[in-house]
Coordinates of N, CA and C in Angstrom, one line a residue:
M1 N -11.2 -51.9 -32.7 CA -10.4 -51.7 -31.5 C -10.7 -52.8 -30.5
N2 N -9.6 -53.5 -30.0 CA -9.8 -54.6 -29.1 C -10.1 -54.1 -27.7
K3 N -10.5 -55.1 -26.8 CA -10.8 -54.8 -25.4 C -9.7 -54.2 -24.7
T4 N -8.4 -54.6 -24.9 CA -7.3 -54.1 -24.2 C -7.0 -52.6 -24.4
N5 N -7.2 -52.2 -25.7 CA -7.0 -50.8 -26.1 C -8.0 -49.9 -25.4
V6 N -9.3 -50.5 -25.4 CA -10.4 -49.7 -24.8 C -10.1 -49.5 -23.3
L7 N -9.6 -50.5 -22.7 CA -9.3 -50.4 -21.2 C -8.2 -49.4 -21.0
R8 N -7.2 -49.4 -21.9 CA -6.1 -48.5 -21.7 C -6.6 -47.0 -21.9
M9 N -7.5 -46.8 -22.9 CA -8.0 -45.4 -23.1 C -8.8 -44.9 -21.9
I10 N -9.6 -45.9 -21.3 CA -10.4 -45.5 -20.2 C -9.5 -45.1 -19.0
C11 N -8.5 -45.9 -18.8 CA -7.5 -45.6 -17.7 C -6.8 -44.3 -17.8
A12 N -6.4 -44.0 -19.1 CA -5.7 -42.8 -19.4 C -6.7 -41.6 -19.1
A13 N -7.9 -41.7 -19.5 CA -8.9 -40.6 -19.3 C -9.1 -40.4 -17.8
L14 N -9.2 -41.5 -17.0 CA -9.4 -41.3 -15.6 C -8.2 -40.6 -14.9
V15 N -7.0 -41.0 -15.4 CA -5.8 -40.3 -14.8 C -5.8 -38.8 -15.1
L16 N -6.2 -38.5 -16.4 CA -6.2 -37.1 -16.7 C -7.3 -36.3 -15.9
A17 N -8.4 -37.0 -15.7 CA -9.5 -36.3 -14.9 C -9.0 -36.1 -13.5
V18 N -8.3 -37.0 -12.9 CA -7.9 -36.8 -11.5 C -6.9 -35.7 -11.4
I19 N -6.0 -35.6 -12.4 CA -5.0 -34.5 -12.4 C -5.7 -33.2 -12.6
A20 N -6.7 -33.1 -13.5 CA -7.3 -31.9 -13.9 C -8.2 -31.3 -12.8
V21 N -8.7 -32.1 -11.9 CA -9.7 -31.6 -10.9 C -9.1 -30.6 -10.0
P22 N -7.8 -30.8 -9.4 CA -7.3 -29.7 -8.6 C -7.0 -28.4 -9.3
I23 N -6.6 -28.5 -10.6 CA -6.3 -27.3 -11.4 C -7.6 -26.5 -11.5
F24 N -8.7 -27.1 -11.9 CA -9.9 -26.3 -12.1 C -10.6 -26.0 -10.8
A25 N -10.3 -26.8 -9.7 CA -11.0 -26.5 -8.5 C -10.4 -25.3 -7.8
F26 N -9.0 -25.1 -8.0 CA -8.4 -24.1 -7.2 C -7.9 -22.9 -8.1
G27 N -8.0 -23.0 -9.4 CA -7.6 -22.0 -10.3 C -8.8 -21.1 -10.6
G28 N -8.5 -20.0 -11.4 CA -9.6 -19.2 -11.9 C -10.2 -18.3 -10.9
G29 N -10.9 -17.3 -11.4 CA -11.7 -16.4 -10.5 C -10.8 -15.5 -9.8
S30 N -11.3 -14.4 -9.4 CA -10.5 -13.4 -8.6 C -11.4 -12.7 -7.6
S31 N -12.0 -13.5 -6.8 CA -13.0 -13.0 -5.8 C -12.3 -12.1 -4.8
D32 N -13.1 -11.3 -4.1 CA -12.5 -10.3 -3.2 C -11.9 -10.9 -1.9
V33 N -12.1 -12.2 -1.7 CA -11.7 -12.8 -0.4 C -10.6 -13.8 -0.7
E34 N -9.9 -13.8 -1.8 CA -8.8 -14.7 -2.1 C -7.5 -14.3 -1.3
E35 N -7.4 -13.0 -0.9 CA -6.2 -12.6 -0.2 C -6.2 -13.3 1.2
S36 N -5.1 -13.6 1.7 CA -5.0 -14.2 3.0 C -5.4 -13.3 4.2
V37 N -5.3 -12.0 4.0 CA -5.7 -11.1 5.0 C -7.1 -10.5 4.6
V38 N -8.1 -10.7 5.4 CA -9.4 -10.1 5.2 C -10.0 -9.7 6.5
L39 N -10.9 -8.7 6.4 CA -11.6 -8.3 7.6 C -13.1 -8.7 7.5
K40 N -13.6 -9.4 8.5 CA -14.9 -9.9 8.4 C -15.5 -10.0 9.9
V41 N -16.7 -10.5 10.0 CA -17.3 -10.6 11.3 C -16.4 -11.5 12.2
G42 N -16.1 -11.0 13.4 CA -15.2 -11.6 14.3 C -13.8 -11.0 14.3
S43 N -13.4 -10.3 13.2 CA -12.1 -9.6 13.2 C -12.1 -8.5 14.2
S44 N -10.9 -8.1 14.7 CA -10.8 -7.0 15.6 C -9.4 -6.4 15.5
G45 N -9.3 -5.2 16.1 CA -8.0 -4.5 16.1 C -8.0 -3.1 15.4
A46 N -6.8 -2.6 15.2 CA -6.7 -1.3 14.6 C -7.2 -1.1 13.2
Q47 N -7.0 -2.2 12.4 CA -7.5 -2.1 11.0 C -9.0 -2.0 11.0
V48 N -9.7 -2.7 11.9 CA -11.2 -2.6 12.0 C -11.6 -1.2 12.4
R49 N -10.8 -0.6 13.3 CA -11.2 0.7 13.7 C -11.0 1.7 12.6
T50 N -10.0 1.5 11.8 CA -9.8 2.4 10.6 C -10.9 2.2 9.6
L51 N -11.3 1.0 9.4 CA -12.5 0.6 8.6 C -13.7 1.3 9.1
Q52 N -14.0 1.2 10.4 CA -15.2 1.8 10.9 C -15.2 3.3 10.8
T53 N -14.0 3.9 11.1 CA -13.9 5.3 11.0 C -14.2 5.8 9.6
K54 N -13.6 5.2 8.6 CA -13.8 5.6 7.2 C -15.3 5.4 6.8
L55 N -15.9 4.3 7.2 CA -17.3 4.1 6.8 C -18.2 5.2 7.5
N56 N -17.9 5.5 8.7 CA -18.7 6.5 9.4 C -18.5 7.9 8.8
N57 N -17.3 8.2 8.5 CA -17.0 9.5 7.9 C -17.7 9.7 6.6
W58 N -17.9 8.6 5.9 CA -18.6 8.6 4.6 C -20.1 8.4 4.6
G59 N -20.6 8.3 5.8 CA -22.0 8.2 6.0 C -22.6 6.8 5.9
Y60 N -21.8 5.7 6.0 CA -22.3 4.3 5.9 C -22.7 3.7 7.3
D61 N -22.6 4.5 8.3 CA -23.1 4.1 9.7 C -22.6 2.7 10.1
A62 N -21.4 2.6 10.5 CA -20.8 1.3 11.0 C -21.0 1.2 12.5
G63 N -21.7 2.2 13.1 CA -21.9 2.1 14.5 C -20.7 2.6 15.3
K64 N -20.5 2.1 16.5 CA -19.4 2.6 17.4 C -18.1 2.1 16.9
V65 N -17.1 3.1 16.9 CA -15.7 2.7 16.5 C -15.1 2.0 17.7
D66 N -15.2 0.7 17.7 CA -14.6 0.0 18.8 C -13.6 -1.1 18.4
G67 N -13.3 -1.2 17.1 CA -12.3 -2.2 16.6 C -12.8 -3.6 16.6
I68 N -14.2 -3.8 16.7 CA -14.8 -5.1 16.7 C -15.7 -5.2 15.5
F69 N -15.4 -6.1 14.6 CA -16.2 -6.3 13.3 C -17.5 -7.1 13.7
G70 N -18.6 -6.4 13.9 CA -19.8 -7.0 14.2 C -20.8 -6.8 13.1
S71 N -22.1 -7.0 13.5 CA -23.2 -7.0 12.5 C -23.3 -5.6 11.9
A72 N -23.2 -4.5 12.7 CA -23.3 -3.2 12.2 C -22.2 -2.8 11.2
T73 N -21.0 -3.3 11.5 CA -19.9 -3.0 10.6 C -20.1 -3.8 9.3
K74 N -20.6 -5.0 9.4 CA -20.8 -5.8 8.2 C -21.9 -5.2 7.3
A75 N -23.0 -4.7 7.9 CA -24.1 -4.0 7.2 C -23.5 -2.8 6.5
A76 N -22.7 -2.0 7.2 CA -22.1 -0.8 6.5 C -21.2 -1.2 5.4
V77 N -20.4 -2.3 5.5 CA -19.5 -2.7 4.4 C -20.4 -3.1 3.2
I78 N -21.5 -3.8 3.5 CA -22.4 -4.2 2.4 C -22.9 -3.0 1.6
R79 N -23.3 -2.0 2.4 CA -23.9 -0.8 1.8 C -22.8 -0.1 0.9
F80 N -21.6 -0.1 1.5 CA -20.4 0.5 0.7 C -20.2 -0.3 -0.6
Q81 N -20.2 -1.6 -0.4 CA -19.9 -2.5 -1.6 C -21.0 -2.3 -2.7
K82 N -22.2 -2.3 -2.3 CA -23.3 -2.1 -3.3 C -23.2 -0.7 -4.0
K83 N -22.8 0.3 -3.2 CA -22.7 1.6 -3.8 C -21.5 1.7 -4.8
N84 N -20.5 0.9 -4.6 CA -19.3 0.9 -5.4 C -19.1 -0.2 -6.4
G85 N -20.2 -0.9 -6.6 CA -20.2 -2.0 -7.6 C -19.4 -3.2 -7.3
L86 N -19.2 -3.5 -6.0 CA -18.4 -4.6 -5.5 C -19.4 -5.8 -5.1
V87 N -18.8 -7.0 -5.0 CA -19.6 -8.1 -4.5 C -20.0 -7.8 -3.1
A88 N -21.3 -7.7 -2.8 CA -21.8 -7.3 -1.5 C -21.9 -8.5 -0.5
D89 N -20.7 -8.9 0.0 CA -20.7 -10.0 0.9 C -20.4 -9.6 2.3
G90 N -20.1 -8.4 2.5 CA -19.8 -7.9 3.9 C -18.4 -8.3 4.4
I91 N -17.5 -8.7 3.5 CA -16.2 -9.1 3.8 C -15.2 -8.1 3.1
V92 N -14.3 -7.6 3.8 CA -13.3 -6.6 3.3 C -12.0 -7.4 2.9
G93 N -12.0 -7.7 1.6 CA -10.8 -8.3 1.0 C -10.0 -7.3 0.2
A94 N -9.2 -7.7 -0.7 CA -8.3 -6.8 -1.4 C -9.1 -5.7 -2.2
K95 N -10.1 -6.1 -2.9 CA -10.8 -5.1 -3.8 C -11.6 -4.1 -3.0
T96 N -12.3 -4.5 -1.9 CA -13.0 -3.6 -1.1 C -12.1 -2.7 -0.3
A97 N -10.9 -3.3 0.2 CA -10.0 -2.5 0.9 C -9.4 -1.4 0.0
A98 N -9.1 -1.7 -1.3 CA -8.6 -0.8 -2.2 C -9.6 0.4 -2.5
A99 N -10.9 0.0 -2.6 CA -11.9 1.0 -2.8 C -12.0 1.9 -1.6
L100 N -11.7 1.4 -0.4 CA -11.7 2.2 0.9 C -10.5 3.0 1.1
G101 N -9.5 2.7 0.3 CA -8.2 3.4 0.5 C -7.4 2.8 1.6
M102 N -7.6 1.5 1.8 CA -6.9 0.8 2.9 C -5.9 -0.3 2.3
T103 N -4.9 -0.6 3.1 CA -4.0 -1.6 2.7 C -4.1 -2.7 3.9
L104 N -4.5 -3.9 3.6 CA -4.6 -4.9 4.6 C -3.3 -5.5 4.9
S105 N -2.9 -5.7 6.1 CA -1.7 -6.3 6.5 C -1.8 -7.1 7.7
S106 N -1.0 -8.1 7.9 CA -1.0 -9.0 9.1 C -0.6 -8.2 10.3
S107 N -1.5 -8.3 11.3 CA -1.2 -7.5 12.6 C 0.1 -7.9 13.3
S108 N 0.6 -9.1 12.9 CA 1.8 -9.6 13.6 C 3.0 -8.7 13.3
S109 N 3.0 -8.0 12.2 CA 4.1 -7.1 11.8 C 3.8 -5.7 11.9
S110 N 2.7 -5.3 12.5 CA 2.2 -3.9 12.5 C 3.2 -2.9 13.1
N111 N 3.6 -3.2 14.4 CA 4.4 -2.1 15.0 C 5.8 -2.7 15.4
S112 N 6.3 -3.7 14.7 CA 7.6 -4.3 15.1 C 8.7 -3.3 14.8
S113 N 8.5 -2.2 14.0 CA 9.6 -1.3 13.7 C 9.7 -0.2 14.8
Y114 N 8.8 -0.2 15.8 CA 8.9 0.8 16.8 C 9.5 0.2 18.1
S115 N 10.4 1.0 18.7 CA 11.0 0.5 20.0 C 10.1 0.9 21.2
S116 N 10.5 0.3 22.3 CA 9.7 0.6 23.5 C 9.8 2.1 23.9
Q117 N 11.0 2.7 23.6 CA 11.1 4.1 23.8 C 10.2 4.9 22.9
D118 N 10.0 4.5 21.6 CA 9.1 5.2 20.7 C 7.7 5.1 21.3
V119 N 7.3 4.0 21.8 CA 5.9 3.8 22.4 C 5.8 4.8 23.6
Y120 N 6.8 4.8 24.4 CA 6.8 5.7 25.6 C 6.7 7.1 25.2
L121 N 7.5 7.6 24.3 CA 7.5 9.0 23.9 C 6.2 9.4 23.3
L122 N 5.6 8.5 22.4 CA 4.3 8.8 21.8 C 3.2 8.9 22.8
A123 N 3.3 7.9 23.8 CA 2.3 7.9 24.8 C 2.4 9.2 25.7
K124 N 3.6 9.7 25.9 CA 3.8 10.9 26.7 C 3.2 12.1 25.9
C125 N 3.4 12.1 24.6 CA 2.9 13.2 23.8 C 1.4 13.2 23.8
I126 N 0.8 12.0 23.6 CA -0.6 11.9 23.6 C -1.2 12.3 24.9
H127 N -0.6 11.9 26.0 CA -1.1 12.2 27.4 C -1.0 13.7 27.6
A128 N 0.1 14.3 27.2 CA 0.3 15.7 27.4 C -0.6 16.6 26.6
E129 N -0.8 16.2 25.3 CA -1.5 17.0 24.4 C -3.0 16.8 24.4
A130 N -3.5 15.5 24.7 CA -4.9 15.2 24.5 C -5.6 14.4 25.6
R131 N -5.0 14.4 26.8 CA -5.7 13.7 27.9 C -7.0 14.5 28.1
G132 N -8.1 13.8 28.3 CA -9.4 14.4 28.5 C -10.1 14.4 27.2
E133 N -9.5 14.2 26.1 CA -10.1 14.1 24.8 C -10.7 12.7 24.6
P134 N -11.7 12.5 23.7 CA -12.2 11.2 23.4 C -11.1 10.3 23.0
Y135 N -11.2 9.0 23.2 CA -10.2 8.0 22.9 C -9.7 8.2 21.4
M136 N -10.7 8.3 20.5 CA -10.3 8.4 19.1 C -9.5 9.7 18.9
G137 N -9.8 10.7 19.6 CA -9.0 11.9 19.5 C -7.6 11.8 20.0
Q138 N -7.4 10.9 21.0 CA -6.0 10.7 21.5 C -5.3 9.9 20.4
V139 N -5.9 8.9 19.8 CA -5.3 8.1 18.8 C -4.9 9.0 17.6
A140 N -5.8 10.0 17.3 CA -5.6 10.9 16.2 C -4.4 11.7 16.4
V141 N -4.1 12.2 17.7 CA -2.9 13.0 18.0 C -1.7 12.1 17.7
G142 N -1.7 10.9 18.1 CA -0.6 10.0 17.9 C -0.4 9.8 16.4
A143 N -1.5 9.6 15.6 CA -1.4 9.4 14.2 C -0.8 10.7 13.5
V144 N -1.1 11.9 14.0 CA -0.5 13.1 13.4 C 1.1 13.0 13.6
V145 N 1.5 12.6 14.8 CA 3.0 12.5 15.0 C 3.6 11.5 14.0
L146 N 2.9 10.3 13.8 CA 3.4 9.3 12.9 C 3.4 9.8 11.4
N147 N 2.3 10.5 11.1 CA 2.2 11.1 9.7 C 3.3 12.1 9.5
R148 N 3.7 12.8 10.5 CA 4.8 13.7 10.3 C 6.1 13.0 10.1
V149 N 6.3 11.9 10.8 CA 7.5 11.1 10.7 C 7.6 10.6 9.2
K150 N 6.5 10.2 8.6 CA 6.5 9.8 7.2 C 6.7 10.9 6.2
S151 N 6.4 12.1 6.6 CA 6.4 13.2 5.7 C 7.9 13.8 5.5
S152 N 8.2 14.1 4.3 CA 9.6 14.7 4.1 C 9.7 16.1 4.6
S153 N 8.6 16.7 5.1 CA 8.7 18.1 5.6 C 9.0 18.1 7.1
F154 N 9.1 16.9 7.7 CA 9.3 16.9 9.2 C 10.5 15.9 9.4
P155 N 11.0 15.9 10.7 CA 12.0 14.9 11.1 C 11.5 13.5 10.9
N156 N 12.4 12.6 10.7 CA 12.0 11.2 10.3 C 12.0 10.2 11.5
T157 N 12.0 10.8 12.7 CA 11.9 9.9 13.9 C 10.8 10.5 14.8
I158 N 10.2 9.7 15.7 CA 9.2 10.1 16.6 C 9.8 11.2 17.6
S159 N 11.0 10.9 18.1 CA 11.6 11.9 19.0 C 11.9 13.2 18.2
G160 N 12.4 13.1 17.0 CA 12.6 14.3 16.2 C 11.4 15.2 16.0
V161 N 10.3 14.5 15.7 CA 9.0 15.2 15.5 C 8.5 15.9 16.7
I162 N 8.5 15.1 17.8 CA 7.9 15.6 19.1 C 8.8 16.8 19.6
Y163 N 10.1 16.7 19.5 CA 10.9 17.7 20.1 C 11.4 18.7 19.0
Q164 N 10.8 18.7 17.9 CA 11.1 19.8 16.9 C 10.7 21.1 17.5
P165 N 11.6 22.1 17.5 CA 11.3 23.4 18.2 C 9.9 24.0 17.8
Y166 N 9.2 24.3 18.9 CA 7.9 25.0 18.8 C 6.8 24.2 18.1
A167 N 7.0 22.8 18.0 CA 6.0 22.0 17.3 C 4.8 21.7 18.2
F168 N 5.1 21.4 19.5 CA 4.0 21.0 20.4 C 4.0 21.9 21.6
T169 N 2.9 22.4 22.0 CA 2.7 23.3 23.2 C 3.1 22.5 24.4
A170 N 2.8 21.2 24.5 CA 3.1 20.4 25.7 C 4.6 20.3 26.0
V171 N 5.4 20.4 24.9 CA 6.8 20.4 25.1 C 7.3 21.7 25.7
I172 N 6.7 22.8 25.2 CA 7.1 24.1 25.6 C 6.7 24.4 27.0
D173 N 5.5 24.0 27.4 CA 5.0 24.3 28.8 C 5.3 23.2 29.8
G174 N 6.0 22.2 29.4 CA 6.5 21.2 30.4 C 5.6 20.0 30.6
Q175 N 4.4 20.0 30.0 CA 3.4 18.9 30.3 C 3.9 17.6 29.7
M176 N 4.9 17.7 28.7 CA 5.5 16.5 28.2 C 6.2 15.7 29.2
N177 N 6.5 16.3 30.4 CA 7.2 15.6 31.4 C 6.3 14.7 32.3
L178 N 5.0 14.9 32.1 CA 4.1 14.0 32.8 C 4.2 12.6 32.4
E179 N 3.9 11.7 33.3 CA 3.9 10.2 33.0 C 2.6 9.9 32.3
P180 N 2.7 9.2 31.2 CA 1.4 8.8 30.5 C 0.6 7.7 31.3
N181 N -0.7 7.8 31.1 CA -1.5 6.7 31.7 C -1.7 5.6 30.7
Q182 N -2.4 4.6 31.2 CA -2.6 3.4 30.3 C -3.4 3.7 29.0
T183 N -4.3 4.6 29.1 CA -5.1 5.0 28.0 C -4.2 5.6 26.9
A184 N -3.2 6.4 27.3 CA -2.3 7.0 26.4 C -1.4 5.9 25.7
Y185 N -1.0 4.9 26.5 CA -0.2 3.8 25.9 C -1.1 3.1 24.9
N186 N -2.3 2.8 25.3 CA -3.2 2.1 24.3 C -3.4 2.9 23.0
A187 N -3.6 4.2 23.2 CA -3.7 5.1 22.0 C -2.5 5.1 21.1
A188 N -1.3 5.1 21.8 CA 0.0 5.1 21.0 C 0.1 3.8 20.2
R189 N -0.2 2.7 20.9 CA -0.1 1.4 20.2 C -1.1 1.3 19.0
D190 N -2.3 1.8 19.3 CA -3.3 1.7 18.2 C -2.8 2.6 17.0
A191 N -2.3 3.7 17.3 CA -1.8 4.6 16.1 C -0.6 3.9 15.4
M192 N 0.3 3.2 16.2 CA 1.4 2.5 15.6 C 0.9 1.3 14.8
N193 N -0.2 0.7 15.2 CA -0.7 -0.4 14.5 C -1.5 0.0 13.3
G194 N -1.6 1.3 13.0 CA -2.2 1.7 11.7 C -3.5 2.4 11.8
W195 N -4.1 2.6 13.0 CA -5.3 3.3 13.1 C -5.1 4.8 13.0
D196 N -5.6 5.4 11.9 CA -5.4 6.9 11.7 C -6.8 7.5 11.5
P197 N -7.4 8.0 12.5 CA -8.8 8.6 12.4 C -8.8 9.8 11.6
T198 N -7.6 10.4 11.3 CA -7.5 11.7 10.6 C -7.3 11.5 9.1
N199 N -7.0 10.2 8.7 CA -6.8 9.9 7.3 C -5.7 10.7 6.7
G200 N -4.6 10.8 7.4 CA -3.3 11.5 6.9 C -3.0 12.9 7.3
C201 N -3.7 13.4 8.2 CA -3.5 14.8 8.6 C -2.1 15.0 9.3
I202 N -1.5 16.1 9.2 CA -0.2 16.4 9.8 C -0.3 17.6 10.8
Y203 N -1.4 18.2 10.9 CA -1.6 19.3 11.9 C -2.9 19.1 12.7
Y204 N -2.9 19.6 13.9 CA -4.1 19.7 14.7 C -4.0 20.9 15.6
Y205 N -5.2 21.4 16.0 CA -5.2 22.6 16.9 C -6.6 22.7 17.5
N206 N -6.6 23.4 18.6 CA -7.9 23.7 19.3 C -8.4 25.1 18.9
P207 N -9.4 25.2 18.1 CA -9.9 26.5 17.6 C -10.2 27.5 18.7
A208 N -10.5 27.0 19.9 CA -10.8 27.9 21.0 C -9.6 28.5 21.7
T209 N -8.4 27.9 21.4 CA -7.2 28.5 22.1 C -6.1 28.8 21.1
A210 N -6.2 28.4 19.8 CA -5.2 28.7 18.9 C -5.0 30.2 18.6
T211 N -3.7 30.6 18.7 CA -3.4 32.0 18.5 C -2.6 32.2 17.1
S212 N -2.2 31.2 16.5 CA -1.4 31.3 15.3 C -2.4 31.5 14.1
S213 N -2.2 32.6 13.4 CA -3.1 32.9 12.2 C -2.7 31.9 11.1
W214 N -1.5 31.4 11.1 CA -1.1 30.5 10.0 C -1.9 29.2 10.1
I215 N -2.1 28.7 11.3 CA -2.7 27.4 11.4 C -4.1 27.4 10.9
W216 N -4.8 28.6 11.0 CA -6.1 28.7 10.5 C -6.2 28.6 9.0
S217 N -5.1 28.7 8.3 CA -5.1 28.6 6.8 C -5.1 27.2 6.4
R218 N -4.8 26.2 7.3 CA -4.8 24.8 6.9 C -6.2 24.3 6.7
K219 N -6.3 23.4 5.7 CA -7.6 22.8 5.4 C -8.0 21.7 6.5
V220 N -9.0 22.0 7.2 CA -9.5 21.0 8.2 C -10.2 19.9 7.6
M221 N -9.8 18.6 7.9 CA -10.4 17.4 7.4 C -11.4 16.8 8.3
I222 N -11.2 16.9 9.6 CA -12.1 16.3 10.6 C -11.9 16.9 11.9
T223 N -13.0 17.0 12.7 CA -12.9 17.5 14.1 C -13.3 16.4 15.0
I224 N -12.4 16.2 16.0 CA -12.6 15.1 17.0 C -12.5 15.8 18.4
G225 N -13.5 15.8 19.2 CA -13.4 16.4 20.4 C -13.2 17.9 20.2
K226 N -12.2 18.5 20.9 CA -11.9 19.9 20.8 C -10.9 20.2 19.7
H227 N -10.3 19.2 19.1 CA -9.3 19.4 18.1 C -9.7 19.3 16.7
S228 N -9.3 20.3 15.9 CA -9.4 20.2 14.4 C -8.2 19.6 13.8
F229 N -8.3 18.7 12.9 CA -7.2 18.0 12.3 C -7.1 18.4 10.8
A230 N -5.9 18.9 10.4 CA -5.8 19.5 9.1 C -4.6 19.0 8.3
I231 N -4.6 19.4 7.0 CA -3.5 19.0 6.2 C -2.7 20.3 5.7

């Protein structure tokens, strides 16, 4: 083999190597953080609150449910990941989210389907039904309304659910006519952005004042403040 052919072979090999590098560098593997949407230290918002609520409910001690992904939340995520055979990196990507029963989504499209009137009505309902309750309990009341909207057993609009006959005491006794405060607006937006402290409940009641025998037959999933949330 002459020198010219050797040089040609070397050049061809170098070209193939350059082409192959990006393929092997960016292909393969299916780590938990390949998805574009992840929750990690520094993340904040309704999805972090949902994460913290789930972890706390399951005994992983994520600390205060404040919607801020800090060191306590990361430590809780790592404990959850170790317990469930996941890569224990403290980052909630697609696999960890699936194990948690969460769907990660971009916050930019979270509540775009709701009108300002929807926000106002939900805030009024929250204020009327749950003012004085812990903030998480106010969000939970909003989440119940939204869970009913999604259920085939109830009207499919926020207005329809709230004003369904005999559905909410606050509508019957006129407290629904009160103007909501900023806290109620914040709780409404958090619920619309996906924070559901009840994990899917469609009923709630105050055991100290409930008079319906039927409501006591529902399975209670969580108690927040004075309200029991049930399915």
